[in-house]
């Protein structure tokens, strides 16, 4: 058995691996010792996004799918076009249906070709199954509602259940509103909340069946190995709230008012029928998960939002010249600011260094909206002097970045410096030290925005905030990959003096000269 009671080497075929939940789940499973084969539309793009720790096969290669499923212990089906963001025209409805129902049928067909029954098929669904039900308490025994979203979920679940005896267990994961730092509805809502604009939507009486991304991943992993878990499972937190209460919780997190409403008519005018996803009320609760002993990391909304909004072990400050390390690079490229981030990783130093020694794993730690893509031919041998070219997008602008490994001391530290890219200076020290069975990692980035005197204006307006977001995502991705304790849990380790000093000066990181 692997750590945490997971079967060693359990093979999982995963669809939707590049989506919000799939990206986090695949990282978590690999970190727990599972073998994961991702069924994706574009193999090279998926490998660029998810790194080398997964196996890949194209959706067009049915023979490869049957071969993978023949040796699989489980199939997790998360694929599906995003249901919000576009109006539901007839063509869009067909796309939403095909991306869920037709892909389910393809997977079911491959499972039926196995020589023996599959241990478990976990197929995503959604709380949209219940339709708009007001304040009615909804459990897994309740029937479907009405409307396109409910009908879509019914078809989706029926396609998965058609596997019949070819799978010993079928889990229908009715996923709620996922709260995640990058992706889903939380990102746009948090941006509005920063300006006090995330007030009640259409009166705010509709119930929100929210769940933190960490708990979605843990619930799906739990479903893989819980032998008695089958049928519909509400993958939602135990404390749904009215949307008005959700808006107030966001406002508290950002210390902003949450009173300006978003009228129902305005939302319907923008989204048409698709507005029902935001306006419907589903007071769904996780009866089946709790019955089987699942424990939530984030059972309360305020703790979940705090984990996503606040970054406690990260500080950015203006540099004095005396603070600069004495290196030829920094002498030629003066830095103006330093970012310090500290992460406690619940794995031994050797295991952590093995991960960071592979340059391709950097994609796992980079927010997907940056579209990080390594251009240097692989494999890349990490050593002093190694040159790595990659491409990113900043504010939707494609940029080429060349980094050089300036220092490489395995088990202690390494340094990458930008030699071509958007910054006037970028010197990133990665430091590691062993702390018994875990590792303390500290990132120290000395940087300067471009454009001279205009750089400090840019830093104040958006650069520092952007960096905080990137390193906050990085910290969460490390937690997902290595199994860190939830961020809200108490830690015996103390933050560095620099970070602690910044914490005493709340908000200092966003107040630059």
Short mmCIF file of C-alpha atoms in Angstrom, two decimals:
data_model
loop_
_atom_site.label_atom_id
_atom_site.label_comp_id
_atom_site.label_asym_id
_atom_site.label_seq_id
_atom_site.Cartn_x
_atom_site.Cartn_y
_atom_site.Cartn_z
CA UNK A 1 0.00 0.00 0.00
CA UNK A 2 1.15 3.53 -0.73
CA UNK A 3 1.01 6.44 1.73
CA UNK A 4 -2.50 7.34 2.86
CA UNK A 5 -3.78 3.79 2.25
CA UNK A 6 -3.87 4.12 -1.55
CA UNK A 7 -3.18 0.95 -3.56
CA UNK A 8 0.37 1.00 -4.88
CA UNK A 9 0.47 1.50 -8.65
CA UNK A 10 -3.32 1.69 -9.11
CA UNK A 11 -3.90 2.58 -12.76
CA UNK A 12 -6.45 5.31 -13.49
CA UNK A 13 -7.61 6.39 -16.94
CA UNK A 14 -8.67 10.04 -16.72
CA UNK A 15 -10.64 12.21 -19.14
CA UNK A 16 -10.79 15.98 -18.72
CA UNK A 17 -7.25 16.05 -17.30
CA UNK A 18 -6.58 19.62 -18.49
CA UNK A 19 -9.73 21.04 -16.90
CA UNK A 20 -9.97 22.76 -13.53
CA UNK A 21 -10.70 19.59 -11.54
CA UNK A 22 -8.79 17.20 -13.81
CA UNK A 23 -5.56 19.17 -13.58
CA UNK A 24 -5.66 19.15 -9.77
CA UNK A 25 -6.82 15.52 -9.52
CA UNK A 26 -4.13 14.18 -11.86
CA UNK A 27 -1.42 15.96 -9.86
CA UNK A 28 -2.78 14.64 -6.57
CA UNK A 29 -3.09 11.07 -7.84
CA UNK A 30 0.46 11.02 -9.21
CA UNK A 31 1.73 12.40 -5.91
CA UNK A 32 -0.07 9.58 -4.07
CA UNK A 33 1.56 6.90 -6.20
CA UNK A 34 -1.16 6.25 -8.78
CA UNK A 35 -0.38 5.64 -12.41
CA UNK A 36 -2.48 8.06 -14.49
CA UNK A 37 -3.22 7.85 -18.22
CA UNK A 38 -4.82 11.02 -19.57
CA UNK A 39 -7.26 10.75 -22.49
CA UNK A 40 -6.87 14.13 -24.21
CA UNK A 41 -7.62 15.86 -27.51
CA UNK A 42 -4.09 17.20 -28.02
CA UNK A 43 -1.31 15.05 -26.54
CA UNK A 44 1.52 17.56 -26.99
CA UNK A 45 -0.46 20.44 -25.54
CA UNK A 46 -1.56 18.33 -22.58
CA UNK A 47 2.00 17.18 -21.92
CA UNK A 48 3.14 20.81 -22.02
CA UNK A 49 0.46 21.76 -19.46
CA UNK A 50 0.61 18.74 -17.16
CA UNK A 51 4.23 17.63 -17.36
CA UNK A 52 5.97 14.29 -17.74
CA UNK A 53 4.51 12.37 -14.79
CA UNK A 54 1.38 11.28 -16.69
CA UNK A 55 0.92 8.98 -19.64
CA UNK A 56 -1.10 10.35 -22.58
CA UNK A 57 -3.31 9.12 -25.40
CA UNK A 58 -5.36 10.99 -27.98
CA UNK A 59 -9.15 10.88 -28.06
CA UNK A 60 -8.90 9.91 -31.73
CA UNK A 61 -6.94 6.74 -30.95
CA UNK A 62 -9.62 4.22 -29.95
CA UNK A 63 -7.17 1.29 -29.97
CA UNK A 64 -4.96 3.06 -27.43
CA UNK A 65 -8.04 3.78 -25.30
CA UNK A 66 -9.10 0.13 -25.25
CA UNK A 67 -5.55 -0.96 -24.44
CA UNK A 68 -5.28 1.51 -21.55
CA UNK A 69 -8.69 0.63 -20.12
CA UNK A 70 -7.91 -3.09 -20.43
CA UNK A 71 -5.17 -2.63 -17.81
CA UNK A 72 -6.90 0.07 -15.75
CA UNK A 73 -8.21 -0.31 -12.22
CA UNK A 74 -10.48 2.72 -12.57
CA UNK A 75 -11.80 5.25 -15.07
CA UNK A 76 -12.54 8.83 -14.00
CA UNK A 77 -14.58 10.74 -16.58
CA UNK A 78 -14.44 14.52 -16.12
CA UNK A 79 -14.53 15.73 -19.73
CA UNK A 80 -17.10 18.30 -20.76
CA UNK A 81 -17.23 21.71 -22.43
CA UNK A 82 -17.68 24.60 -19.91
CA UNK A 83 -21.39 25.08 -19.29
CA UNK A 84 -21.21 28.82 -18.50
CA UNK A 85 -19.59 31.65 -20.43
CA UNK A 86 -21.57 31.36 -23.66
CA UNK A 87 -25.25 31.62 -24.54
CA UNK A 88 -27.03 28.30 -25.02
CA UNK A 89 -27.78 28.38 -28.72
CA UNK A 90 -28.91 25.11 -30.29
CA UNK A 91 -25.37 24.55 -31.58
CA UNK A 92 -23.94 25.22 -28.11
CA UNK A 93 -26.38 22.78 -26.51
CA UNK A 94 -25.27 20.09 -28.96
CA UNK A 95 -21.64 20.81 -28.08
CA UNK A 96 -22.37 20.59 -24.35
CA UNK A 97 -24.25 17.33 -24.81
CA UNK A 98 -21.74 15.68 -27.13
CA UNK A 99 -18.77 16.62 -24.94
CA UNK A 100 -20.40 14.78 -22.04
CA UNK A 101 -22.75 12.11 -23.35
CA UNK A 102 -20.90 11.00 -26.47
CA UNK A 103 -17.54 10.82 -24.68
CA UNK A 104 -19.26 8.78 -21.94
CA UNK A 105 -20.51 6.32 -24.55
CA UNK A 106 -17.02 5.96 -26.05
CA UNK A 107 -15.54 5.20 -22.63
CA UNK A 108 -18.35 2.78 -21.79
CA UNK A 109 -17.81 0.95 -25.06
CA UNK A 110 -14.10 0.56 -24.28
CA UNK A 111 -14.89 -0.72 -20.77
CA UNK A 112 -17.24 -3.33 -22.22
CA UNK A 113 -14.34 -4.71 -24.28
CA UNK A 114 -12.39 -5.59 -21.12
CA UNK A 115 -11.85 -9.25 -20.30
CA UNK A 116 -12.96 -8.65 -16.69
CA UNK A 117 -15.24 -6.04 -15.07
CA UNK A 118 -13.69 -2.67 -14.24
CA UNK A 119 -13.42 -2.04 -10.51
CA UNK A 120 -14.93 1.46 -10.64
CA UNK A 121 -16.14 4.08 -13.10
CA UNK A 122 -16.41 7.59 -11.64
CA UNK A 123 -18.39 9.82 -13.97
CA UNK A 124 -18.79 13.54 -13.33
CA UNK A 125 -22.24 15.05 -13.23
CA UNK A 126 -23.41 18.25 -11.57
CA UNK A 127 -25.87 19.56 -9.02
CA UNK A 128 -27.66 21.03 -12.03
CA UNK A 129 -29.34 17.60 -12.05
CA UNK A 130 -31.74 18.91 -9.40
CA UNK A 131 -32.86 21.99 -11.35
CA UNK A 132 -34.08 25.07 -9.51
CA UNK A 133 -35.48 23.80 -6.18
CA UNK A 134 -35.54 26.87 -3.92
CA UNK A 135 -34.78 26.12 -0.26
CA UNK A 136 -35.60 22.39 -0.53
CA UNK A 137 -32.87 20.27 1.09
CA UNK A 138 -31.52 18.02 -1.67
CA UNK A 139 -29.91 14.65 -1.09
CA UNK A 140 -28.85 11.91 -3.48
CA UNK A 141 -32.29 10.28 -3.23
CA UNK A 142 -34.06 13.28 -4.76
CA UNK A 143 -35.17 13.12 -8.37
CA UNK A 144 -34.18 15.36 -11.28
CA UNK A 145 -35.45 18.85 -11.86
CA UNK A 146 -36.47 20.52 -15.11
CA UNK A 147 -34.65 22.62 -17.68
CA UNK A 148 -31.73 22.00 -20.03
CA UNK A 149 -29.07 21.61 -17.33
CA UNK A 150 -31.10 18.97 -15.49
CA UNK A 151 -31.86 17.10 -18.72
CA UNK A 152 -28.18 17.21 -19.68
CA UNK A 153 -27.14 15.71 -16.34
CA UNK A 154 -29.77 12.98 -16.68
CA UNK A 155 -28.42 12.01 -20.11
CA UNK A 156 -24.85 12.20 -18.83
CA UNK A 157 -25.57 9.89 -15.91
CA UNK A 158 -27.63 7.48 -18.04
CA UNK A 159 -24.71 7.12 -20.48
CA UNK A 160 -22.38 6.20 -17.60
CA UNK A 161 -24.87 3.76 -16.06
CA UNK A 162 -25.23 1.99 -19.43
CA UNK A 163 -21.88 0.31 -18.64
CA UNK A 164 -23.94 -2.20 -16.62
CA UNK A 165 -22.08 -5.21 -15.21
CA UNK A 166 -18.90 -4.28 -17.12
CA UNK A 167 -18.09 -2.08 -14.07
CA UNK A 168 -18.47 -3.33 -10.51
CA UNK A 169 -19.15 0.20 -9.22
CA UNK A 170 -20.39 3.35 -10.93
CA UNK A 171 -20.10 6.61 -8.98
CA UNK A 172 -22.07 9.58 -10.33
CA UNK A 173 -20.23 12.59 -8.90
CA UNK A 174 -22.72 15.47 -8.80
CA UNK A 175 -20.22 18.29 -8.40
CA UNK A 176 -21.27 21.65 -6.97
CA UNK A 177 -19.86 25.15 -7.47
CA UNK A 178 -16.10 24.61 -7.25
CA UNK A 179 -14.11 27.30 -5.46
CA UNK A 180 -10.58 27.50 -6.87
CA UNK A 181 -7.91 30.16 -7.09
CA UNK A 182 -7.55 29.87 -10.88
CA UNK A 183 -10.60 28.87 -12.85
CA UNK A 184 -14.31 28.43 -12.35
CA UNK A 185 -16.61 31.13 -11.02
CA UNK A 186 -14.47 32.19 -8.06
CA UNK A 187 -11.87 34.09 -10.11
CA UNK A 188 -14.29 36.59 -11.71
CA UNK A 189 -16.26 36.95 -8.46
CA UNK A 190 -13.10 37.68 -6.45
CA UNK A 191 -12.00 40.32 -8.95
CA UNK A 192 -15.38 42.03 -8.57
CA UNK A 193 -15.16 41.68 -4.79
CA UNK A 194 -11.89 43.62 -4.70
CA UNK A 195 -13.86 46.64 -5.90
CA UNK A 196 -16.93 46.01 -3.74
CA UNK A 197 -18.98 44.85 -6.74
CA UNK A 198 -19.71 41.21 -5.83
CA UNK A 199 -23.06 41.83 -4.18
CA UNK A 200 -26.22 39.71 -4.28
CA UNK A 201 -27.11 38.19 -7.67
CA UNK A 202 -30.80 38.42 -8.54
CA UNK A 203 -31.84 39.00 -4.94
CA UNK A 204 -29.34 36.55 -3.43
CA UNK A 205 -31.89 34.07 -2.06
CA UNK A 206 -30.76 31.14 -4.23
CA UNK A 207 -28.72 28.48 -2.42
CA UNK A 208 -25.08 27.94 -3.48
CA UNK A 209 -23.80 24.34 -3.13
CA UNK A 210 -20.12 25.36 -2.97
CA UNK A 211 -17.07 23.16 -2.42
CA UNK A 212 -13.33 23.92 -2.23
CA UNK A 213 -11.24 22.40 -5.05
CA UNK A 214 -9.12 20.49 -2.51
CA UNK A 215 -12.23 18.72 -1.23
CA UNK A 216 -13.41 17.87 -4.75
CA UNK A 217 -10.08 16.17 -5.42
CA UNK A 218 -10.07 14.40 -2.07
CA UNK A 219 -13.69 13.24 -2.55
CA UNK A 220 -12.96 11.78 -5.99
CA UNK A 221 -9.85 10.05 -4.65
CA UNK A 222 -11.94 8.74 -1.74
CA UNK A 223 -14.48 7.35 -4.22
CA UNK A 224 -11.73 5.40 -5.99
CA UNK A 225 -10.98 3.29 -2.93
CA UNK A 226 -14.23 3.26 -0.92
CA UNK A 227 -15.59 -0.19 -1.89
CA UNK A 228 -19.19 0.45 -0.85
CA UNK A 229 -19.54 3.85 -2.50
CA UNK A 230 -21.66 3.80 -5.65
CA UNK A 231 -24.51 5.57 -7.37
CA UNK A 232 -25.19 9.32 -7.05
CA UNK A 233 -22.82 11.24 -4.77
CA UNK A 234 -23.24 14.94 -4.06
CA UNK A 235 -19.70 16.34 -4.25
CA UNK A 236 -20.54 19.52 -2.37
CA UNK A 237 -19.52 21.03 0.93
CA UNK A 238 -21.59 20.34 4.04
CA UNK A 239 -22.63 24.00 4.47
CA UNK A 240 -24.47 25.41 1.43
CA UNK A 241 -25.39 29.06 1.83
CA UNK A 242 -27.75 31.56 0.18
CA UNK A 243 -25.98 33.59 -2.49
CA UNK A 244 -26.38 36.73 -0.37
CA UNK A 245 -24.37 35.08 2.42
CA UNK A 246 -21.77 33.96 -0.12
CA UNK A 247 -21.42 37.57 -1.30
CA UNK A 248 -21.00 38.79 2.28
CA UNK A 249 -18.28 36.19 2.93
CA UNK A 250 -16.39 37.40 -0.14
CA UNK A 251 -16.77 40.97 1.03
CA UNK A 252 -15.35 40.09 4.46
CA UNK A 253 -12.35 38.40 2.88
CA UNK A 254 -11.51 41.49 0.83
CA UNK A 255 -12.70 43.98 3.47
CA UNK A 256 -15.08 45.46 0.94
CA UNK A 257 -18.84 46.04 0.98
CA UNK A 258 -20.98 43.46 -0.78
CA UNK A 259 -24.22 45.31 -1.29
CA UNK A 260 -24.36 46.41 -4.94
CA UNK A 261 -26.74 43.88 -6.54
CA UNK A 262 -26.59 42.23 -9.95
CA UNK A 263 -30.18 42.25 -11.28
CA UNK A 264 -31.75 39.06 -12.60
CA UNK A 265 -32.86 40.75 -15.84
CA UNK A 266 -29.33 41.94 -16.58
CA UNK A 267 -27.89 38.44 -16.12
CA UNK A 268 -30.54 36.90 -18.35
CA UNK A 269 -29.90 39.58 -20.97
CA UNK A 270 -26.19 38.66 -20.99
CA UNK A 271 -26.42 34.86 -20.84
CA UNK A 272 -29.91 33.95 -21.97
CA UNK A 273 -30.96 30.47 -20.88
CA UNK A 274 -27.44 29.81 -19.58
CA UNK A 275 -28.16 32.28 -16.77
CA UNK A 276 -30.10 29.48 -15.06
CA UNK A 277 -26.78 28.05 -13.84
CA UNK A 278 -26.19 31.23 -11.79
CA UNK A 279 -29.79 31.84 -10.83
CA UNK A 280 -30.93 28.31 -9.93
CA UNK A 281 -31.12 27.34 -6.26
CA UNK A 282 -29.76 23.96 -5.18
CA UNK A 283 -29.48 23.37 -1.45
CA UNK A 284 -27.61 20.11 -1.98
CA UNK A 285 -25.83 18.34 0.88
CA UNK A 286 -23.25 15.49 0.85
CA UNK A 287 -25.21 12.80 2.68
CA UNK A 288 -23.51 9.84 0.96
CA UNK A 289 -19.95 11.13 1.44
CA UNK A 290 -20.51 11.83 5.11
CA UNK A 291 -22.26 8.48 5.62
CA UNK A 292 -19.13 6.73 4.33
CA UNK A 293 -16.83 8.70 6.63
CA UNK A 294 -15.42 11.37 4.33
CA UNK A 295 -13.93 14.32 6.24
CA UNK A 296 -13.87 17.77 4.61
CA UNK A 297 -10.78 19.96 4.82
CA UNK A 298 -12.93 23.06 4.29
CA UNK A 299 -16.38 22.50 5.80
CA UNK A 300 -17.02 26.22 6.38
CA UNK A 301 -17.19 28.93 3.71
CA UNK A 302 -15.07 31.56 5.47
CA UNK A 303 -12.12 29.14 5.84
CA UNK A 304 -12.42 28.08 2.20
CA UNK A 305 -12.43 31.66 0.92
CA UNK A 306 -9.60 32.65 3.27
CA UNK A 307 -7.46 29.86 1.82
CA UNK A 308 -8.08 31.12 -1.71
CA UNK A 309 -7.78 34.86 -1.04
CA UNK A 310 -4.99 35.27 1.50
CA UNK A 311 -1.38 34.25 1.00
CA UNK A 312 0.17 34.08 4.46
CA UNK A 313 3.75 33.00 3.69
CA UNK A 314 4.58 35.48 0.93
CA UNK A 315 5.93 39.03 1.04
CA UNK A 316 7.15 41.60 -1.50
CA UNK A 317 9.18 44.64 -0.49
CA UNK A 318 11.38 47.37 -1.93
CA UNK A 319 15.08 46.54 -1.92
CA UNK A 320 17.95 48.49 -0.47
CA UNK A 321 21.22 48.13 -2.41
CA UNK A 322 22.83 46.53 0.62
CA UNK A 323 20.27 43.70 0.44
CA UNK A 324 21.36 42.54 -3.01
CA UNK A 325 23.43 39.36 -3.31
CA UNK A 326 26.84 39.98 -4.84
CA UNK A 327 26.54 38.31 -8.25
CA UNK A 328 27.65 39.41 -11.72
CA UNK A 329 24.07 39.12 -12.98
CA UNK A 330 22.61 41.42 -10.31
CA UNK A 331 25.47 43.84 -10.75
CA UNK A 332 24.58 44.14 -14.43
CA UNK A 333 20.79 43.98 -13.87
CA UNK A 334 19.90 45.91 -10.68
CA UNK A 335 16.83 44.64 -8.85
CA UNK A 336 14.30 46.99 -7.22
CA UNK A 337 12.11 44.50 -5.32
CA UNK A 338 12.35 41.11 -3.64
CA UNK A 339 9.60 38.50 -3.31
CA UNK A 340 9.98 35.92 -0.55
CA UNK A 341 7.71 32.87 -0.36
CA UNK A 342 8.00 29.94 2.02
CA UNK A 343 6.42 26.52 1.62
CA UNK A 344 6.41 23.52 3.94
CA UNK A 345 6.31 20.31 1.91
CA UNK A 346 5.30 17.12 3.68
CA UNK A 347 7.80 14.96 1.81
CA UNK A 348 11.52 14.19 2.27
CA UNK A 349 14.10 16.42 0.62
CA UNK A 350 15.26 13.76 -1.86
CA UNK A 351 11.73 13.31 -3.21
CA UNK A 352 11.16 17.05 -3.48
CA UNK A 353 14.47 17.62 -5.28
CA UNK A 354 13.69 14.82 -7.75
CA UNK A 355 10.56 16.75 -8.75
CA UNK A 356 12.24 20.15 -9.02
CA UNK A 357 15.20 18.70 -10.91
CA UNK A 358 12.93 18.04 -13.89
CA UNK A 359 12.36 21.31 -15.76
CA UNK A 360 9.19 19.93 -17.37
CA UNK A 361 7.49 19.85 -13.98
CA UNK A 362 7.48 23.65 -13.94
CA UNK A 363 4.28 23.55 -16.02
CA UNK A 364 2.53 21.86 -13.08
CA UNK A 365 3.32 24.87 -10.90
CA UNK A 366 2.33 27.60 -13.37
CA UNK A 367 -1.20 29.02 -13.64
CA UNK A 368 -2.84 27.62 -16.80
CA UNK A 369 -3.82 31.08 -18.05
CA UNK A 370 -0.10 31.84 -18.57
CA UNK A 371 -0.05 29.08 -21.22
CA UNK A 372 3.47 28.09 -20.22
CA UNK A 373 5.19 26.06 -22.94
CA UNK A 374 8.84 24.92 -23.00
CA UNK A 375 10.50 25.48 -26.38
CA UNK A 376 13.84 23.81 -25.57
CA UNK A 377 14.10 20.21 -26.88
CA UNK A 378 13.58 17.64 -24.14
CA UNK A 379 14.92 15.98 -22.03
CA UNK A 380 16.59 18.94 -20.31
CA UNK A 381 19.58 18.21 -18.09
CA UNK A 382 19.52 20.61 -15.14
CA UNK A 383 22.99 21.96 -14.33
CA UNK A 384 24.82 25.26 -14.00
CA UNK A 385 24.72 26.91 -17.41
CA UNK A 386 21.61 25.11 -18.70
CA UNK A 387 19.58 27.35 -21.01
CA UNK A 388 15.80 26.90 -21.14
CA UNK A 389 13.56 28.73 -23.61
CA UNK A 390 9.83 28.89 -23.08
CA UNK A 391 6.81 30.94 -23.99
CA UNK A 392 4.16 32.43 -21.72
CA UNK A 393 1.25 34.86 -21.95
CA UNK A 394 1.05 37.86 -19.65
CA UNK A 395 -2.24 39.74 -19.86
CA UNK A 396 -2.91 37.72 -23.04
CA UNK A 397 0.30 38.99 -24.67
CA UNK A 398 2.59 36.16 -25.92
CA UNK A 399 6.14 36.55 -24.60
CA UNK A 400 9.32 34.58 -25.08
CA UNK A 401 11.44 33.94 -22.00
CA UNK A 402 14.98 32.60 -21.83
CA UNK A 403 16.23 31.47 -18.45
CA UNK A 404 19.73 30.32 -17.52
CA UNK A 405 20.50 28.12 -14.52
CA UNK A 406 23.12 30.31 -12.86
CA UNK A 407 23.73 28.05 -9.85
CA UNK A 408 22.93 24.38 -9.25
CA UNK A 409 23.55 22.73 -5.87
CA UNK A 410 21.37 19.59 -5.61
CA UNK A 411 19.68 19.28 -2.23
CA UNK A 412 20.56 22.85 -1.29
CA UNK A 413 19.55 25.43 -3.91
CA UNK A 414 19.45 26.46 -7.52
CA UNK A 415 19.08 29.80 -9.26
CA UNK A 416 17.42 30.68 -12.54
CA UNK A 417 17.91 34.11 -14.10
CA UNK A 418 16.02 35.69 -16.98
CA UNK A 419 18.32 36.50 -19.92
CA UNK A 420 15.49 37.39 -22.27
CA UNK A 421 11.96 38.26 -21.27
CA UNK A 422 9.61 40.90 -19.87
CA UNK A 423 11.60 41.93 -16.77
CA UNK A 424 14.60 44.23 -16.52
CA UNK A 425 15.87 41.85 -13.82
CA UNK A 426 14.74 38.41 -12.65
CA UNK A 427 16.95 36.38 -10.30
CA UNK A 428 15.07 33.50 -8.67
CA UNK A 429 16.70 31.57 -5.83
CA UNK A 430 15.11 28.23 -4.88
CA UNK A 431 16.40 27.10 -1.47
CA UNK A 432 15.67 23.76 0.21
CA UNK A 433 16.44 22.28 3.61
CA UNK A 434 15.44 19.06 5.28
CA UNK A 435 13.19 19.17 8.35
CA UNK A 436 12.93 15.53 9.33
CA UNK A 437 10.44 13.82 7.00
CA UNK A 438 9.48 17.09 5.36
CA UNK A 439 11.16 19.86 3.38
CA UNK A 440 11.23 23.61 3.92
CA UNK A 441 11.40 25.45 0.59
CA UNK A 442 12.01 29.18 0.22
CA UNK A 443 11.71 31.14 -3.01
CA UNK A 444 13.51 34.47 -3.17
CA UNK A 445 12.99 36.49 -6.35
CA UNK A 446 14.96 39.68 -6.96
CA UNK A 447 13.27 41.54 -9.78
CA UNK A 448 12.78 44.86 -11.54
CA UNK A 449 9.94 45.68 -13.95
CA UNK A 450 10.95 47.24 -17.28
CA UNK A 451 10.65 50.90 -18.35
CA UNK A 452 12.78 52.45 -15.64
CA UNK A 453 10.88 54.96 -13.52
CA UNK A 454 7.58 53.75 -14.99
CA UNK A 455 8.38 50.30 -13.62
CA UNK A 456 7.49 51.22 -10.05
CA UNK A 457 4.10 52.48 -11.25
CA UNK A 458 3.53 49.21 -13.08
CA UNK A 459 4.66 47.29 -10.01
CA UNK A 460 2.19 49.16 -7.82
CA UNK A 461 -0.69 48.83 -10.28
CA UNK A 462 -0.42 45.21 -11.40
CA UNK A 463 3.02 43.52 -11.44
CA UNK A 464 3.22 42.81 -7.70
CA UNK A 465 -0.38 41.58 -7.60
CA UNK A 466 0.25 39.36 -10.60
CA UNK A 467 3.33 37.84 -8.95
CA UNK A 468 1.43 37.24 -5.73
CA UNK A 469 -1.21 35.37 -7.72
CA UNK A 470 1.38 33.29 -9.59
CA UNK A 471 3.23 32.27 -6.42
CA UNK A 472 -0.01 31.64 -4.54
CA UNK A 473 -1.05 29.25 -7.33
CA UNK A 474 2.40 27.67 -7.17
CA UNK A 475 2.01 27.06 -3.43
CA UNK A 476 -1.39 25.43 -3.92
CA UNK A 477 -0.09 23.27 -6.79
CA UNK A 478 2.75 22.06 -4.56
CA UNK A 479 0.21 21.28 -1.85
CA UNK A 480 -1.85 19.30 -4.34
CA UNK A 481 1.16 17.38 -5.69
CA UNK A 482 2.84 16.58 -2.39
CA UNK A 483 -0.10 16.40 -0.01
CA UNK A 484 0.40 19.40 2.25
CA UNK A 485 -1.96 19.86 5.16
CA UNK A 486 -4.75 22.38 4.45
CA UNK A 487 -3.57 25.96 4.62
CA UNK A 488 -5.99 26.79 7.44
CA UNK A 489 -4.57 24.08 9.67
CA UNK A 490 -2.10 25.19 12.36
CA UNK A 491 1.56 24.64 11.55
CA UNK A 492 4.37 24.06 14.04
CA UNK A 493 6.86 25.74 11.73
CA UNK A 494 7.38 29.48 12.06
CA UNK A 495 7.50 31.81 9.05
CA UNK A 496 10.77 33.48 8.17
CA UNK A 497 11.47 36.80 9.90
CA UNK A 498 11.02 38.63 6.61
CA UNK A 499 7.60 37.13 5.95
CA UNK A 500 6.51 37.51 9.57
CA UNK A 501 7.54 41.16 9.50
CA UNK A 502 5.47 41.70 6.39
CA UNK A 503 2.49 39.97 7.99
CA UNK A 504 2.62 42.46 10.86
CA UNK A 505 2.34 45.16 8.21
CA UNK A 506 -0.91 43.95 6.64
CA UNK A 507 -1.22 44.96 3.03
CA UNK A 508 2.39 46.16 2.74
CA UNK A 509 3.00 43.98 -0.32
CA UNK A 510 0.57 46.05 -2.32
CA UNK A 511 1.83 49.47 -1.16
CA UNK A 512 4.94 50.36 -3.11
CA UNK A 513 6.95 53.54 -3.33
#
